[in-house]
Coordinates of C-alpha atoms in Angstrom, one line a residue:
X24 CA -25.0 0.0 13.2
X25 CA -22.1 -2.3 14.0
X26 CA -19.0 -2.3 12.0
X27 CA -16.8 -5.2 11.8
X28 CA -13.6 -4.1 13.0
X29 CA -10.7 -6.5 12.2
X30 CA -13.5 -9.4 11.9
X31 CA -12.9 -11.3 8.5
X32 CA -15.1 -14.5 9.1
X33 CA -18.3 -14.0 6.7
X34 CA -19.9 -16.0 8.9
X35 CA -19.6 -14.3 12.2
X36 CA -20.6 -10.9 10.2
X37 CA -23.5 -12.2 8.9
X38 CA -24.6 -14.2 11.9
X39 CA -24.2 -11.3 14.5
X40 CA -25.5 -8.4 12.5
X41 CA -22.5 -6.8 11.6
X42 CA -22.9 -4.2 8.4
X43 CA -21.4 -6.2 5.2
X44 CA -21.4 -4.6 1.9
X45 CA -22.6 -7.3 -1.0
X46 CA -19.8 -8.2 -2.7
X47 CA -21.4 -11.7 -3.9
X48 CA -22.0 -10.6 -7.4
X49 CA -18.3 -10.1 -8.0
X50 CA -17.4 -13.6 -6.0
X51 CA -20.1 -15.5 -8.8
X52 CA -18.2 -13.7 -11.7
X53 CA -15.3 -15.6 -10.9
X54 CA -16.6 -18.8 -9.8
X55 CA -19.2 -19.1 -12.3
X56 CA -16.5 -17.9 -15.5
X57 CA -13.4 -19.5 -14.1
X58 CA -11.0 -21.2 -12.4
X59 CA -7.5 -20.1 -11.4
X60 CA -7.4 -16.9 -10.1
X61 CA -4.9 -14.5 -8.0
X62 CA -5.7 -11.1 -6.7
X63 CA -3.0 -8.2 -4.9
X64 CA -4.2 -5.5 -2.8
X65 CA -2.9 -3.6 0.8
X66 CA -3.3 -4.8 3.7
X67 CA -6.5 -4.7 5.6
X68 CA -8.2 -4.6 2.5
X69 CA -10.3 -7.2 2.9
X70 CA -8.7 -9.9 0.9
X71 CA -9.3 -12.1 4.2
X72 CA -13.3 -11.6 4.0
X73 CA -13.6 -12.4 0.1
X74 CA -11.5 -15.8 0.9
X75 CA -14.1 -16.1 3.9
X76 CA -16.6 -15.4 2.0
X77 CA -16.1 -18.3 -0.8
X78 CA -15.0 -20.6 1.7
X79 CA -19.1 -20.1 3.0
X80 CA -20.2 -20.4 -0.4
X81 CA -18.6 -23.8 -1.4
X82 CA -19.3 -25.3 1.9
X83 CA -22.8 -24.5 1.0
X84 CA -24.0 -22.1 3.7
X85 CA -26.6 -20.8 1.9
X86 CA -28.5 -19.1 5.1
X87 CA -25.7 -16.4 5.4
X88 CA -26.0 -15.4 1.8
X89 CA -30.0 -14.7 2.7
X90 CA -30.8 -11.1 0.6
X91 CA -27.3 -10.8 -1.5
X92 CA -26.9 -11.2 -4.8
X93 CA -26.0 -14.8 -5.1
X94 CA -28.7 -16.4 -3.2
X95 CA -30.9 -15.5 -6.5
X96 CA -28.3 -17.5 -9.0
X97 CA -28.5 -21.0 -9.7
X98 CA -26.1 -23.0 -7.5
X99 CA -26.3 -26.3 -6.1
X100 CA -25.6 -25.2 -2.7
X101 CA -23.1 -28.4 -1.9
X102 CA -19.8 -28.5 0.6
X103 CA -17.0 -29.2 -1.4
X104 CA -14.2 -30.2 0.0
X105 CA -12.2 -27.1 1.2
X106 CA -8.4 -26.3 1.9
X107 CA -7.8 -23.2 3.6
X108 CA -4.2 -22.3 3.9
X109 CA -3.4 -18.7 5.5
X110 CA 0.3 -17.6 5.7
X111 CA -0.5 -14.2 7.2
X112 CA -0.2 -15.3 10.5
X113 CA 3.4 -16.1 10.7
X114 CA 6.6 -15.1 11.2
X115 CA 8.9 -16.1 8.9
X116 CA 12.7 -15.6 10.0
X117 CA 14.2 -19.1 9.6
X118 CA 13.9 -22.0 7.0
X119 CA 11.6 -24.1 9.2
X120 CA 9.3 -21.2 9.6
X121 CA 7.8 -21.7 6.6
X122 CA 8.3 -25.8 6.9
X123 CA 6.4 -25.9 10.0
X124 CA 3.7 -23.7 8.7
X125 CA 3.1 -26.0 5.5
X126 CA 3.6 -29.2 7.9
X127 CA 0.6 -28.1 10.1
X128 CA -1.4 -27.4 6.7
X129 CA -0.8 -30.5 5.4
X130 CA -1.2 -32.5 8.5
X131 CA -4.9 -31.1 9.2
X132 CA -5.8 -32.2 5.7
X133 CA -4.4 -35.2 5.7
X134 CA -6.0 -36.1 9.6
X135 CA -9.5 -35.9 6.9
X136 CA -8.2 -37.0 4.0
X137 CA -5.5 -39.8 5.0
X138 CA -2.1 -40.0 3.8
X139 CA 0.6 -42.4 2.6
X140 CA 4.0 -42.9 3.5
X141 CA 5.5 -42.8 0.4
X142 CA 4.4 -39.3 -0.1
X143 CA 7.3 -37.4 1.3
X144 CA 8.0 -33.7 0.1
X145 CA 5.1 -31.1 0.5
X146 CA 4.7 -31.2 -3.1
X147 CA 3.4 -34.9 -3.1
X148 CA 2.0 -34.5 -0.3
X149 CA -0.7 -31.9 -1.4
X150 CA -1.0 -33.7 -4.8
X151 CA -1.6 -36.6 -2.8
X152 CA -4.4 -35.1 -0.4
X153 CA -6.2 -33.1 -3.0
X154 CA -6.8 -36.3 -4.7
X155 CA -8.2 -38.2 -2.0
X156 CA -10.4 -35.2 -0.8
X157 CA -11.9 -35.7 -3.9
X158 CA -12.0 -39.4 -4.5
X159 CA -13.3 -39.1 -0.7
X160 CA -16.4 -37.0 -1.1
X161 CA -16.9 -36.8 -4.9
X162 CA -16.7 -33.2 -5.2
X163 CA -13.9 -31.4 -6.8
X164 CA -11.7 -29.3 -4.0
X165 CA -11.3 -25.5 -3.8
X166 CA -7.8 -24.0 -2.7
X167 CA -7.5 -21.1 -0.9
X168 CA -4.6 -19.4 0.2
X169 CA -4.2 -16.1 2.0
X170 CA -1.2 -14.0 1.8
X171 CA 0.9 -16.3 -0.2
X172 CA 3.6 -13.5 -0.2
X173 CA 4.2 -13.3 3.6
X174 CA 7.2 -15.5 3.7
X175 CA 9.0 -13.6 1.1
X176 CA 7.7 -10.2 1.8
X177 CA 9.5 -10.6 5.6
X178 CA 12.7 -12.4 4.1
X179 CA 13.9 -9.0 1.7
X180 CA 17.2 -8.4 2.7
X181 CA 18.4 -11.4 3.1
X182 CA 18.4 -13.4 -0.6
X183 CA 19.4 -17.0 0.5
X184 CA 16.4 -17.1 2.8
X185 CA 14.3 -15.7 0.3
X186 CA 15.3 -18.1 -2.3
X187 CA 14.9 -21.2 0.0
X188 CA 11.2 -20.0 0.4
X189 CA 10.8 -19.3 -3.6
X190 CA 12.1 -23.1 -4.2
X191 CA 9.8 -24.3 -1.2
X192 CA 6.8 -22.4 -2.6
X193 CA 7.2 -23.0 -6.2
X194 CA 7.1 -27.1 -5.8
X195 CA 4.1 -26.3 -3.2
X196 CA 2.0 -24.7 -5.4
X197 CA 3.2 -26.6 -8.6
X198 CA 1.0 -29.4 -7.1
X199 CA -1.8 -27.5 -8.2
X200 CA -1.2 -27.4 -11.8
X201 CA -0.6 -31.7 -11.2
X202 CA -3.6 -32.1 -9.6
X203 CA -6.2 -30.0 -12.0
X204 CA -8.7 -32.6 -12.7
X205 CA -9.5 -32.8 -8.8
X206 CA -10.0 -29.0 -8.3
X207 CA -12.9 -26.5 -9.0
X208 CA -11.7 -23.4 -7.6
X209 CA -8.4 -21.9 -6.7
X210 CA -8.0 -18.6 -5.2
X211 CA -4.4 -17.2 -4.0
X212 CA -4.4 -13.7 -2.4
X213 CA -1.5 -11.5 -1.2
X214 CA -0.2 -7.9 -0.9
X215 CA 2.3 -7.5 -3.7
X216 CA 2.7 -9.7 -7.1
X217 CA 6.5 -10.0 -5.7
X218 CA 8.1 -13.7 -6.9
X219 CA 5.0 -13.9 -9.0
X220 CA 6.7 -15.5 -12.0
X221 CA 8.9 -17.6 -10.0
X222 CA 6.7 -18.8 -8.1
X223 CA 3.6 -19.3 -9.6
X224 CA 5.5 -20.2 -13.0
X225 CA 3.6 -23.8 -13.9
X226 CA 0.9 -22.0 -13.0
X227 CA 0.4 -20.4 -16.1
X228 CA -3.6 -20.4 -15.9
X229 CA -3.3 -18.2 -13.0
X230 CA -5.6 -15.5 -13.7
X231 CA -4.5 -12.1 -12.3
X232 CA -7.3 -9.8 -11.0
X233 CA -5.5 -7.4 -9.8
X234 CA -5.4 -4.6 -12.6
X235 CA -9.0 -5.6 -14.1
X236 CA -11.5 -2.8 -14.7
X237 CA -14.1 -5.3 -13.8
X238 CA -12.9 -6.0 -10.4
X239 CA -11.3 -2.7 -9.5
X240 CA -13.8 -2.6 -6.6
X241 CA -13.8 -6.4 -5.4
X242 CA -12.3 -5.1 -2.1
X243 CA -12.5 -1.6 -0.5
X244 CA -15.5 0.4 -0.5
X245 CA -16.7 2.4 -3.4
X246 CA -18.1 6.1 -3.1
X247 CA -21.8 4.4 -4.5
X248 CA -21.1 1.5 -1.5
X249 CA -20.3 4.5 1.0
X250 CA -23.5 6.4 0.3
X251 CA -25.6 3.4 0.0
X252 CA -24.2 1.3 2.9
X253 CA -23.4 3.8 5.4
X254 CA -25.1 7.2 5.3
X255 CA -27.1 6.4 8.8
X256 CA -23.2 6.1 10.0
X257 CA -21.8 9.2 8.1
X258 CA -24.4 12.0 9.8
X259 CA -23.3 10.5 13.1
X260 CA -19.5 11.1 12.2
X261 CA -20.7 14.4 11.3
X262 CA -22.5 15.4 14.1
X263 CA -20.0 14.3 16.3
X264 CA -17.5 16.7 14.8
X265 CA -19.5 19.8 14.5
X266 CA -19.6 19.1 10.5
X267 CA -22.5 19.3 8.2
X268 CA -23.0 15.8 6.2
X269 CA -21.3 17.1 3.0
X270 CA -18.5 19.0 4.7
X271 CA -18.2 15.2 5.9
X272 CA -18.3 13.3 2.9
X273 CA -15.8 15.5 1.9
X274 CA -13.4 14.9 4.7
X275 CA -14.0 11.2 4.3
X276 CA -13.1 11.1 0.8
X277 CA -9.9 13.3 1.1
X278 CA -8.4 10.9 3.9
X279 CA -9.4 8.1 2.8
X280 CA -10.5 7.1 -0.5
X281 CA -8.2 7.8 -3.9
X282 CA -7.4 3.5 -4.8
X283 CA -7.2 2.7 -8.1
X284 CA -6.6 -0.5 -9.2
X285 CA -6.8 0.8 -13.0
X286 CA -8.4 3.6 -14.2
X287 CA -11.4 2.3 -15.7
X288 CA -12.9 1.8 -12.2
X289 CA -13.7 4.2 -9.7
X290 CA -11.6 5.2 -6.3
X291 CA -12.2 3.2 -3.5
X292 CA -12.0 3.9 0.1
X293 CA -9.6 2.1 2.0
X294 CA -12.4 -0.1 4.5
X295 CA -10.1 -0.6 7.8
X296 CA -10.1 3.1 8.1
X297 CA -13.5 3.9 6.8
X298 CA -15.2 1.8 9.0
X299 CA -12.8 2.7 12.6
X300 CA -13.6 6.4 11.6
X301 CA -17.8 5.6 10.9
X302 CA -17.0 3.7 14.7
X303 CA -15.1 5.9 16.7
X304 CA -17.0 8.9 15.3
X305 CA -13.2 10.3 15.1
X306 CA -11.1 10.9 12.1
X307 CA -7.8 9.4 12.5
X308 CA -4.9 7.5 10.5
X309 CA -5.8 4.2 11.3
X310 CA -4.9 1.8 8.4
X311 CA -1.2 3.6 8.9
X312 CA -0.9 3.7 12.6
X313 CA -1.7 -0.8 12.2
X314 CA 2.1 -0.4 10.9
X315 CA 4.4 -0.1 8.2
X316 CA 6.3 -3.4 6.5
X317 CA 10.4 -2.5 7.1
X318 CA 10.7 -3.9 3.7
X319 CA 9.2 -0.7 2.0
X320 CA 12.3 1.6 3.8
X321 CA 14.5 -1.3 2.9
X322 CA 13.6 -1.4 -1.2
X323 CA 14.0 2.7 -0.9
X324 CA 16.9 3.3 1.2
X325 CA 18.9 0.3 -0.8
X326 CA 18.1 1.5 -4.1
X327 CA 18.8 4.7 -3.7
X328 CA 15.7 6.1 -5.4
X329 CA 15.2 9.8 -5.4
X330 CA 12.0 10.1 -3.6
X331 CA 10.2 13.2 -5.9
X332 CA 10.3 10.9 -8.7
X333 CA 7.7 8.3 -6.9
X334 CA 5.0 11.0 -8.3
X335 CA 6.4 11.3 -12.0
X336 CA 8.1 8.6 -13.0
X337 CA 6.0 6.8 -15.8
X338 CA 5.7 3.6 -15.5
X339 CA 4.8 0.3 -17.2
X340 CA 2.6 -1.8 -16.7
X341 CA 5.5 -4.3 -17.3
X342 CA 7.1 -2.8 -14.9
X343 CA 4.4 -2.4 -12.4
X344 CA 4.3 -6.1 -12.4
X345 CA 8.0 -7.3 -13.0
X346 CA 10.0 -8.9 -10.4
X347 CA 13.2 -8.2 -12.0
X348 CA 12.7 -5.2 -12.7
X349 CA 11.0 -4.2 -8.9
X350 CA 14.0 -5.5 -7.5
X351 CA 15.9 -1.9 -8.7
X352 CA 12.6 0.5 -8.8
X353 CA 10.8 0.2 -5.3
X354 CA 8.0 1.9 -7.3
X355 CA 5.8 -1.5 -8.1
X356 CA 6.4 -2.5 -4.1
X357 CA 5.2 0.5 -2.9
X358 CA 2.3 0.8 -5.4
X359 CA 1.0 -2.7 -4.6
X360 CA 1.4 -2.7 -0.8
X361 CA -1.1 0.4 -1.2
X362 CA 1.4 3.7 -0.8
X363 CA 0.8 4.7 -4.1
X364 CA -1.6 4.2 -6.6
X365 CA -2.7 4.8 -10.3
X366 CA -3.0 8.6 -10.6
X367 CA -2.7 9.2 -14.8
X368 CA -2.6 6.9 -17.6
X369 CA -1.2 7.4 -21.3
X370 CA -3.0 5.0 -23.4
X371 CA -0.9 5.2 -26.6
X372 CA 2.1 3.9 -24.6
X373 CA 0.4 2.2 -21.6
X374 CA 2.2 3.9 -18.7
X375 CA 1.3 5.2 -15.3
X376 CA 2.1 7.9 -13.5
X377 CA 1.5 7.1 -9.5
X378 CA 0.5 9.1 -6.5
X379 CA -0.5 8.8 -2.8
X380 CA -4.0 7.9 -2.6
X381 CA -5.5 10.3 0.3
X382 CA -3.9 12.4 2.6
X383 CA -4.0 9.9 5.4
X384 CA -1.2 7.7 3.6
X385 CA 0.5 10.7 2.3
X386 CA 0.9 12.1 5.6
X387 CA 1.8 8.7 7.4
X388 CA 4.1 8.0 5.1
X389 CA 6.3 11.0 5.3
X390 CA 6.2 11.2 8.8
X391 CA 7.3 7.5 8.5
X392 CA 10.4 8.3 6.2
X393 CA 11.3 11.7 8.6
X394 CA 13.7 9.4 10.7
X395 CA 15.1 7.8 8.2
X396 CA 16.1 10.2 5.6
X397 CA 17.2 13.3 8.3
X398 CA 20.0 13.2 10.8
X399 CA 19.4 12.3 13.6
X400 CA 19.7 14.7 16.3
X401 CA 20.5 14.9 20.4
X402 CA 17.8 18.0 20.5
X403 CA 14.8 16.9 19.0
X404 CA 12.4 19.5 20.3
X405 CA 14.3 22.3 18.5
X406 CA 13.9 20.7 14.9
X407 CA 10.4 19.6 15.4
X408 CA 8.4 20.3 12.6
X409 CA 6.5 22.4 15.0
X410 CA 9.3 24.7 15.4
X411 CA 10.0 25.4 11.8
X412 CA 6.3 26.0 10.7
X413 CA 5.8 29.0 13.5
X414 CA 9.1 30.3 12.1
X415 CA 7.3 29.7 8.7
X416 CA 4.3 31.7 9.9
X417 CA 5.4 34.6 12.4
X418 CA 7.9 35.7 8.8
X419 CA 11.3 34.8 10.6
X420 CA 13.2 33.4 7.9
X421 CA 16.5 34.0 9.4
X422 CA 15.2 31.8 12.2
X423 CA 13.9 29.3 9.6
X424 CA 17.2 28.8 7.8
X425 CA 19.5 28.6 11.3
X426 CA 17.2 26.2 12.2
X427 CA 17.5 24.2 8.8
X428 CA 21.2 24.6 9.0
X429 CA 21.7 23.4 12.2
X430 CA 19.3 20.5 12.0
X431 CA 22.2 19.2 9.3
X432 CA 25.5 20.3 11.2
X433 CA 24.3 18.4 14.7
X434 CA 22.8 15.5 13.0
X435 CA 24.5 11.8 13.1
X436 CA 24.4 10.8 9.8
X437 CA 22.3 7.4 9.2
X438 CA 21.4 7.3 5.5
X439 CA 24.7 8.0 3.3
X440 CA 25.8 6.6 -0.1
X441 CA 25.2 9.2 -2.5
X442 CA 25.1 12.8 -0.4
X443 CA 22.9 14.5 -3.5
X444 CA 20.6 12.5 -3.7
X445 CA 20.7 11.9 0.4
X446 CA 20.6 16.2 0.6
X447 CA 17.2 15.8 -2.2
X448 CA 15.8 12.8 0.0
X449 CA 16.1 14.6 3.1
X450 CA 14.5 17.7 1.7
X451 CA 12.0 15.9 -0.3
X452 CA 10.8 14.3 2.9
X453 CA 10.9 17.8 4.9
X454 CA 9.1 19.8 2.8
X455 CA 6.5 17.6 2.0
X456 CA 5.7 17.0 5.9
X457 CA 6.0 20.7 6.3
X458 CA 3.5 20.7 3.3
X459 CA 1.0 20.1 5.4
X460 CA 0.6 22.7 8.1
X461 CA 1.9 25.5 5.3
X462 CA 1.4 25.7 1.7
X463 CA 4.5 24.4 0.2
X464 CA 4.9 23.6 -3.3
X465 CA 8.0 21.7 -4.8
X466 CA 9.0 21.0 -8.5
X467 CA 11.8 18.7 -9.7
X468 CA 13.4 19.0 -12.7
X469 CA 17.1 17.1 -13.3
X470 CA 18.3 17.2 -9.7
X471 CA 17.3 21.2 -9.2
X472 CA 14.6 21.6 -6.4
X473 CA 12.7 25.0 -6.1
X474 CA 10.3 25.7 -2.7
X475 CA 7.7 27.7 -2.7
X476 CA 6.1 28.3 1.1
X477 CA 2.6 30.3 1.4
X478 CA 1.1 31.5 4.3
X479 CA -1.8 34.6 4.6
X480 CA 1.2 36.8 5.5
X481 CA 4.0 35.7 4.1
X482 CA 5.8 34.4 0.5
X483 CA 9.2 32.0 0.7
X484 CA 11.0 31.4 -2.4
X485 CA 13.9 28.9 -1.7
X486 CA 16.2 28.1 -4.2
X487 CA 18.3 24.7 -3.4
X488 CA 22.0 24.3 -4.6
X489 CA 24.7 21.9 -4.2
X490 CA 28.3 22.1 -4.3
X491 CA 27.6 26.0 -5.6
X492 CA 26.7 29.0 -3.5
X493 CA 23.9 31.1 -2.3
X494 CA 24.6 33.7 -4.5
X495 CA 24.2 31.5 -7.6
X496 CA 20.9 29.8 -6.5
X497 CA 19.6 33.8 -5.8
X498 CA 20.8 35.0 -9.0
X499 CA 18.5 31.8 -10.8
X500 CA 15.6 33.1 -8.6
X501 CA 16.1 36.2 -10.7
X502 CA 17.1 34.9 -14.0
X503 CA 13.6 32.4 -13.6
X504 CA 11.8 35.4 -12.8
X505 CA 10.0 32.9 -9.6
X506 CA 8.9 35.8 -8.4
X507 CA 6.9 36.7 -11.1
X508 CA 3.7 34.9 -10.3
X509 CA 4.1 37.1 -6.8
X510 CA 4.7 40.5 -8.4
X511 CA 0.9 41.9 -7.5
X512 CA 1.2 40.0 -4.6
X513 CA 0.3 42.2 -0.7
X514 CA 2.0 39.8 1.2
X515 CA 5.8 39.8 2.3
X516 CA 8.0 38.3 -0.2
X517 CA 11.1 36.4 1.4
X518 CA 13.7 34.9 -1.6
X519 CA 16.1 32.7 0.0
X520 CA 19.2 30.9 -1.5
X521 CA 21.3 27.7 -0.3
X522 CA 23.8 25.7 -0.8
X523 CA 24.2 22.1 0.5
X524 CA 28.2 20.5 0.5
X525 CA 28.5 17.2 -0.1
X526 CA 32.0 17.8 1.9
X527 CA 31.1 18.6 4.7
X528 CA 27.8 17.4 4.8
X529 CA 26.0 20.7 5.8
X530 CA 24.4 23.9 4.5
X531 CA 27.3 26.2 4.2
X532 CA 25.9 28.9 2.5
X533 CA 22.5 30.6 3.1
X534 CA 21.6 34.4 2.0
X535 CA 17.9 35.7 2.7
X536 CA 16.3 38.8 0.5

């Protein structure tokens, strides 16, 4: 089987024999019900094949679409007039990024189309080529544009730029609206719905995909798609790693599947991943290790957002998809770009609680954060996460917590702003990374952070304080009664108390029992 690794051109998949699951039947829901349409998912998702994909179908390729579902609908099979514009592929630092990018779009269509002089800002300038395009060839024009949030995705941080590119943007695409009587389809893709309403505000036909039931599964693979598609591929994986074809079904969907898009629809799998692990018959973190956007770190660390409330916050679906409000929660950024997704659902008030999708996002992400939410250190190797877990398994707490409390006294200090929730973040981050060569539990309740570290041996109960003293976060280990669930318990039973300062910036007090 070949699997099309990073190739997003329908055409070259089909015509070399590369495995494609149908998604055809979903593509003729939309073209065949509607017109306007926008659609947010992660990167690498495959928002780049469905735009390739209908760009084959209106130019009337009908050979490639041979045994899918819409070669059996009724369809005229014409080439419409087509306008492809894909901001993904640039970088978009300085006001004439953006112009040069639209210039060369425009310029291509107008070398087809023609052009007059009189038509000066890009705004007229699309009006006036979507017009001729059609007045041209006599067919109605489809729009499609890839990643229409790039520009303003890369320009967080600094708010004139991002504003110029909003303005820019928002008389672009208002051309649309202007020239509706000359277009048949529209289609605008991107990661996140950020600058949605400013943007895309005379758009208000825009129909938003993104959160339907019915397209939940549009992009990604589904656990029916997996089986059906890729089973040949999965006993391979398998046998490669000494794993029976359940045990790897299993292990597939753990690291990679776990996207919801609502919670109607099923989990998909995340298809960049999928597809490197069916090829390289190795499981790995691939869709993390392609890179994370700075922005996410940015929207966090500027915020100040305590980090163990991204899995139980409720949320909105306002606020999921509020620009206003996204500019103070980093929640809705980090749920569309893919880091978290739909976990629970309260229907009487329609909120979410989120989650990380699979343990291959979970685990890239923390290790992501590690740098920037722990001091940064001149000896690395002795506060490797390495370190700490054999101290965790041979029963050394002592070493444990000297090892904890100098990780904070030699660190240079990076993130700062508020020290409690900086002392929270830090630990947030380092348990939860620890969390995954030990069993380590953590529950958050108004600022108080309990531990709770299993291994076949051993018990650790930490209790977390700040600005008090060991002996008062030992004494609430007692007064909770922690312990309790432990009490017919063979293994060793370490209770441990601290206390962070936000003084001196350290653990200053640390008592083991």
């Amino acid at each position: 089987m070949k699997y099309p690794i990073g190739i997003q051109n329908f055409g070259e998949i089909r015509r070399d024999g590369y495995a494609y699951v149908d998604k055809t039947s979903l593509m003729w829901k939309m073209v065949d019900g509607g017109k306007y349409y926008f659609l947010s998912r992660p990167r690498r998702f495959g928002k780049s094949l469905l735009l390739s994909t209908i760009e084959a179908f209106f130019s009337g390729e009908r050979e490639l679409f041979r045994g899918l579902y819409v070669d059996g609908v009724e369809w005229d099979w014409v080439r419409h007039p087509i306008m492809h514009l894909d901001l993904n592929t640039g970088k978009y630092d300085t006001p004439e990024a953006l112009d040069n990018m639209l210039e060369e779009f425009l310029s291509r269509q107008e070398a087809l189309y023609g052009s007059n002089e009189y038509e000066r800002s890009y705004s007229l300038r699309f009006q006036g080529v979507i017009r001729r395009a059609f007045e041209k060839t006599g067919l109605r024009v489809v729009i499609l544009v890839d990643e229409y949030d790039k520009p303003m995705l890369q320009a967080i941080g600094n708010d004139e730029l991002q504003q110029e590119y909003r303005s820019t943007l928002k008389a672009f695409y208002g051309a649309l609206k202007s020239s509706d009587r000359y277009i048949r389809f529209a289609f605008l893709t991107g990661v996140t719905k950020f600058g949605k309403v400013s943007v895309f505000s005379d758009l208000n036909n825009l129909e938003d995909l993104s959160m339907l039931p019915q397209y939940g599964t549009v992009c990604g693979i589904s656990e029916e798609e997996l089986r059906m598609n890729f089973d040949e591929g999965v006993g391979e994986l398998a046998a490669a790693n000494d794993m029976t074809k359940d045990e790897c079904y299993a292990r597939l969907k753990r690291d990679f599947d776990g996207y919801h898009f609502n919670m109607e629809c099923p989990g998909v799998y995340n298809p960049f991943s999928l597809l490197n692990t069916l090829k390289n018959r190795h499981f790995n973190d691939y869709w993390f290790e392609t890179g994370t956007p700075s922005f996410l770190v940015y929207q966090l660390k500027t915020t100040g957002y305590p980090l163990d409330a991204m899995t139980t916050e409720e949320l909105s679906v306002d606020t999921l998809n509020s620009i206003d409000i996204m500019d103070k929660n980093p929640l809705p950024l980090l749920y569309q770009s893919g880091y978290l997704t739909l976990k629970e659902y309260d229907k009487e008030f329609d909120s979410y609680i989120l989650g990380f999708p699979n343990q291959e996002v979970e685990h890239g992400f923390i290790k992501y954060l590690l740098p920037f939410y722990t001091p940064k250190t001149t000896n690395k190797s002795s506060y490797s996460i390495a370190q700490f877990v054999k101290d965790v398994r041979k029963g050394d707490a002592e070493g444990f917590m000297q090892r904890l409390e100098d990780f904070f006294a030699t660190g240079d200090y990076q993130v700062m702003g508020n020290m409690e929730i900086y002392f929270q973040n830090t630990l947030y981050v380092f348990f939860r990374l620890l969390g995954f060569y030990v069993d380590v539990e953590r529950r958050t309740s108004r600022g108080r952070i309990d531990v709770v570290m299993q291994t076949p041996d051993f018990v650790y109960i930490l209790e977390l304080k700040i600005n008090q003293t060991a002996a008062a976060a030992l004494q609430q280990i007692e007064e909770k009664d922690y312990a309790l669930p432990f009490a017919n318990d063979t293994r060793r039973l370490f209770k441990i108390g601290v206390n962070f300062s936000t003084e001196t910036k350290m653990i200053d007090d640390w008592k083991v029992v």
